[in-house]
């Protein structure tokens, strides 16, 4: 493939996905080494472009093998909504269906190597459930579509102040309540997560990854006075990984470990519950924090924010994260063979 083609799913068509996709495609039009094709309903992309005040034509395509043309952005028509678009910012079953369909089409294109990877716009979980999807989100849906079960999230946070060092954040647990997450954490799960993170870092070009395992309790548990999760679960998992020769540190107090990773001491940090990893990353750089699903046989990058129904259609959405996710996919396209070789069946 001389030019990397990337499929950008619109996400929920009544959320901010069409707006941020349109703006990203307009900004990246004219690039010679890569080309983005939106996947969804062209009318939704057109409406998104209008809301963002973009004077651009949406060209409907039925192939990903297209020659970019000046003054247009491309949309592969998934044919769910036609011209009959649901209202902005309201959970809608048809919108949920459209979101699911665009993920299915883009994923198949990546499996068939028609595109180098997929970049996903935000979906609304209630809407996809109303449309009959049983998945918690993209991560689970993409696993089912590509036939894998061990897929996981890797955040990429870029710190240009530290020579463009990329900190990657991993998660032992994700979409469960905090209470359940703490109950689920044990030596085995942490050990498995350490190995997944180590492999993912190698897949994306870090030969000998330096991984830190975050602590859970204040001051790393203060030797058991503030909780014993570190003593019972985390330290034994770290020691087992070290005995296998992995460069793993920790448990490191969680109030410092993300900063240490950002300034280059670690290549990755394993966090243990959703917000432990999300808050430092998004607070440091909301637009620069993107998510990559590792463990899939295809490349998938994504925004990490949601559908922002409160501002959908107003043109107020920032497209910075979508742009970062697109540019990350461009950066990672050369690793697609590695991704397939490691995670493909
Ligand atoms: N990648 C995905 O598909 C994701 C989907 N979601 C889903 O999105 C839905 C809404 O989730 P919420 O927790 O309300 O989070 P949200 O990210 O949609 O909104 C939280 C706040 O951030 C603002 N915001 C988010 N992105 C923005 C942007 N690009 N520009 C300007 N403001 C922005 C919103 O206006 C809102 O005030 C849920 O169904 C959730 O599950 C959430 C995160 C990621
Ligand atoms: N908090 C991130 C989120 O909900 C996105 O999950 P996914 O749709 O990428 O699986």
Short mmCIF file of C-alpha atoms in Angstrom, two decimals, residues 7-190:
data_model
loop_
_atom_site.label_atom_id
_atom_site.label_comp_id
_atom_site.label_asym_id
_atom_site.label_seq_id
_atom_site.Cartn_x
_atom_site.Cartn_y
_atom_site.Cartn_z
CA UNK A 7 -11.26 4.44 7.92
CA UNK A 8 -12.81 6.98 10.31
CA UNK A 9 -16.08 5.82 11.83
CA UNK A 10 -18.53 8.65 12.49
CA UNK A 11 -19.55 7.26 15.87
CA UNK A 12 -23.04 8.15 17.01
CA UNK A 13 -24.43 10.35 14.23
CA UNK A 14 -26.31 12.58 16.69
CA UNK A 15 -23.22 13.12 18.85
CA UNK A 16 -20.17 15.21 18.02
CA UNK A 17 -18.58 12.44 15.91
CA UNK A 18 -19.63 13.78 12.49
CA UNK A 19 -18.47 17.29 13.38
CA UNK A 20 -15.00 16.30 14.61
CA UNK A 21 -14.55 13.80 11.77
CA UNK A 22 -15.42 16.41 9.15
CA UNK A 23 -13.02 18.92 10.63
CA UNK A 24 -10.21 16.36 10.89
CA UNK A 25 -10.68 15.22 7.29
CA UNK A 26 -10.74 18.79 6.01
CA UNK A 27 -7.51 19.59 7.87
CA UNK A 28 -5.76 16.47 6.62
CA UNK A 29 -6.96 16.74 3.00
CA UNK A 30 -4.06 17.12 0.60
CA UNK A 31 -1.67 14.88 2.56
CA UNK A 32 0.21 12.65 0.15
CA UNK A 33 1.15 9.74 2.41
CA UNK A 34 -2.24 9.02 3.95
CA UNK A 35 -5.91 9.48 3.21
CA UNK A 36 -8.85 9.31 5.57
CA UNK A 37 -12.25 8.00 4.48
CA UNK A 38 -15.23 8.50 6.76
CA UNK A 39 -17.50 5.49 7.27
CA UNK A 40 -21.16 6.13 8.00
CA UNK A 41 -24.10 8.01 6.54
CA UNK A 42 -23.00 10.80 4.19
CA UNK A 43 -25.95 12.96 5.28
CA UNK A 44 -24.69 12.78 8.87
CA UNK A 45 -21.19 13.82 7.83
CA UNK A 46 -22.65 16.65 5.73
CA UNK A 47 -24.70 17.85 8.68
CA UNK A 48 -21.62 17.68 10.91
CA UNK A 49 -19.56 19.69 8.41
CA UNK A 50 -22.29 22.32 8.23
CA UNK A 51 -22.49 22.57 12.02
CA UNK A 52 -18.74 23.21 12.08
CA UNK A 53 -19.10 25.90 9.43
CA UNK A 54 -17.02 23.96 6.89
CA UNK A 55 -17.54 24.75 3.25
CA UNK A 56 -16.77 21.31 1.86
CA UNK A 57 -18.39 18.75 -0.41
CA UNK A 58 -18.94 15.23 0.92
CA UNK A 59 -18.17 12.71 -1.85
CA UNK A 60 -19.91 9.36 -1.49
CA UNK A 61 -17.59 6.44 -2.25
CA UNK A 62 -18.19 2.69 -2.42
CA UNK A 63 -14.55 1.65 -2.17
CA UNK A 64 -11.58 2.55 0.00
CA UNK A 65 -9.33 2.53 -3.04
CA UNK A 66 -10.05 6.11 -3.99
CA UNK A 67 -7.95 8.89 -5.42
CA UNK A 68 -8.25 11.94 -3.14
CA UNK A 69 -9.74 14.96 -4.88
CA UNK A 70 -9.46 18.62 -4.04
CA UNK A 71 -12.35 20.29 -2.22
CA UNK A 72 -14.04 17.06 -1.11
CA UNK A 73 -13.96 14.72 1.85
CA UNK A 74 -14.86 11.08 1.27
CA UNK A 75 -17.57 9.06 2.97
CA UNK A 76 -18.10 5.34 2.51
CA UNK A 77 -21.87 5.01 2.69
CA UNK A 78 -23.11 2.43 5.19
CA UNK A 79 -26.71 3.15 4.16
CA UNK A 80 -28.51 3.06 7.50
CA UNK A 81 -30.09 6.50 7.87
CA UNK A 82 -30.33 7.92 4.36
CA UNK A 83 -31.41 11.57 4.53
CA UNK A 84 -33.68 11.01 7.54
CA UNK A 85 -31.36 12.03 10.38
CA UNK A 86 -32.44 11.80 14.02
CA UNK A 87 -32.30 14.88 16.23
CA UNK A 88 -28.92 16.00 17.58
CA UNK A 89 -28.06 15.01 21.13
CA UNK A 90 -30.88 12.59 21.95
CA UNK A 91 -30.34 8.87 22.51
CA UNK A 92 -31.81 7.20 19.43
CA UNK A 93 -32.05 3.57 18.38
CA UNK A 94 -31.49 4.27 14.66
CA UNK A 95 -28.46 6.37 15.49
CA UNK A 96 -27.17 3.46 17.59
CA UNK A 97 -27.69 1.11 14.64
CA UNK A 98 -25.81 3.47 12.34
CA UNK A 99 -22.91 3.67 14.81
CA UNK A 100 -22.67 -0.12 15.05
CA UNK A 101 -22.87 -0.56 11.28
CA UNK A 102 -20.03 1.85 10.61
CA UNK A 103 -17.80 -0.02 13.09
CA UNK A 104 -18.67 -3.33 11.40
CA UNK A 105 -17.90 -2.01 7.92
CA UNK A 106 -14.64 -0.32 8.90
CA UNK A 107 -13.45 -3.36 10.86
CA UNK A 108 -14.10 -5.67 7.92
CA UNK A 109 -12.18 -3.32 5.65
CA UNK A 110 -9.22 -3.48 8.05
CA UNK A 111 -9.45 -7.27 8.29
CA UNK A 112 -9.43 -7.44 4.49
CA UNK A 113 -6.47 -5.04 4.38
CA UNK A 114 -8.44 -2.52 2.36
CA UNK A 115 -7.45 0.07 4.96
CA UNK A 116 -4.37 0.28 7.19
CA UNK A 117 -6.44 0.86 10.30
CA UNK A 118 -9.54 2.36 11.81
CA UNK A 119 -10.00 5.55 13.80
CA UNK A 120 -13.21 5.55 15.80
CA UNK A 121 -15.50 8.43 16.67
CA UNK A 122 -17.46 8.26 19.93
CA UNK A 123 -20.49 6.02 20.33
CA UNK A 124 -23.22 6.36 22.92
CA UNK A 125 -23.52 3.19 24.95
CA UNK A 126 -27.25 3.63 25.65
CA UNK A 127 -27.92 4.09 21.93
CA UNK A 128 -26.05 0.97 20.85
CA UNK A 129 -27.81 -1.02 23.56
CA UNK A 130 -31.17 0.37 22.35
CA UNK A 131 -30.17 -0.85 18.90
CA UNK A 132 -29.68 -4.36 20.27
CA UNK A 133 -25.90 -4.45 20.71
CA UNK A 134 -24.83 -6.41 23.75
CA UNK A 135 -21.35 -4.93 23.95
CA UNK A 136 -20.02 -2.55 26.58
CA UNK A 137 -18.28 -0.45 23.92
CA UNK A 138 -15.94 -0.59 20.94
CA UNK A 139 -13.34 -2.70 22.71
CA UNK A 140 -15.70 -5.61 23.25
CA UNK A 141 -17.43 -5.18 19.86
CA UNK A 142 -14.11 -5.17 18.02
CA UNK A 143 -13.03 -8.31 19.86
CA UNK A 144 -16.20 -10.08 18.73
CA UNK A 145 -15.83 -8.83 15.15
CA UNK A 146 -12.22 -9.96 14.87
CA UNK A 147 -12.51 -13.16 16.89
CA UNK A 148 -10.30 -12.31 19.87
CA UNK A 149 -11.05 -12.12 23.59
CA UNK A 150 -7.89 -10.73 25.21
CA UNK A 151 -8.08 -7.21 23.76
CA UNK A 152 -7.39 -4.25 26.01
CA UNK A 153 -6.95 -0.50 26.11
CA UNK A 154 -3.68 1.37 25.81
CA UNK A 155 -3.71 5.12 26.27
CA UNK A 156 -1.07 7.11 24.51
CA UNK A 157 -0.11 10.42 26.10
CA UNK A 158 2.45 12.51 24.32
CA UNK A 159 4.69 14.89 26.24
CA UNK A 160 6.42 17.17 23.75
CA UNK A 161 8.19 18.88 26.64
CA UNK A 162 10.00 15.58 27.21
CA UNK A 163 11.22 15.23 23.60
CA UNK A 164 7.89 13.87 22.42
CA UNK A 165 8.11 10.96 24.88
CA UNK A 166 4.98 8.84 24.65
CA UNK A 167 3.67 7.50 27.92
CA UNK A 168 1.36 4.53 27.51
CA UNK A 169 -1.16 3.78 30.23
CA UNK A 170 -2.70 0.32 30.64
CA UNK A 171 -5.56 -0.91 32.79
CA UNK A 172 -6.03 -3.97 34.98
CA UNK A 173 -9.82 -3.35 35.03
CA UNK A 174 -11.97 -0.94 32.95
CA UNK A 175 -15.73 -0.65 32.79
CA UNK A 176 -16.79 -1.92 36.22
CA UNK A 177 -17.65 -0.03 39.38
CA UNK A 178 -14.71 0.99 41.51
CA UNK A 179 -15.88 -1.38 44.26
CA UNK A 180 -15.98 -4.33 41.84
CA UNK A 181 -12.66 -3.36 40.29
CA UNK A 182 -10.94 -3.54 43.67
CA UNK A 183 -12.52 -6.93 44.33
CA UNK A 184 -11.31 -8.26 40.97
CA UNK A 185 -7.67 -7.31 41.45
CA UNK A 186 -5.40 -10.20 42.38
CA UNK A 187 -1.88 -11.40 41.65
CA UNK A 188 -2.94 -13.42 38.60
CA UNK A 189 -4.91 -10.61 36.94
CA UNK A 190 -2.13 -8.09 37.58
#
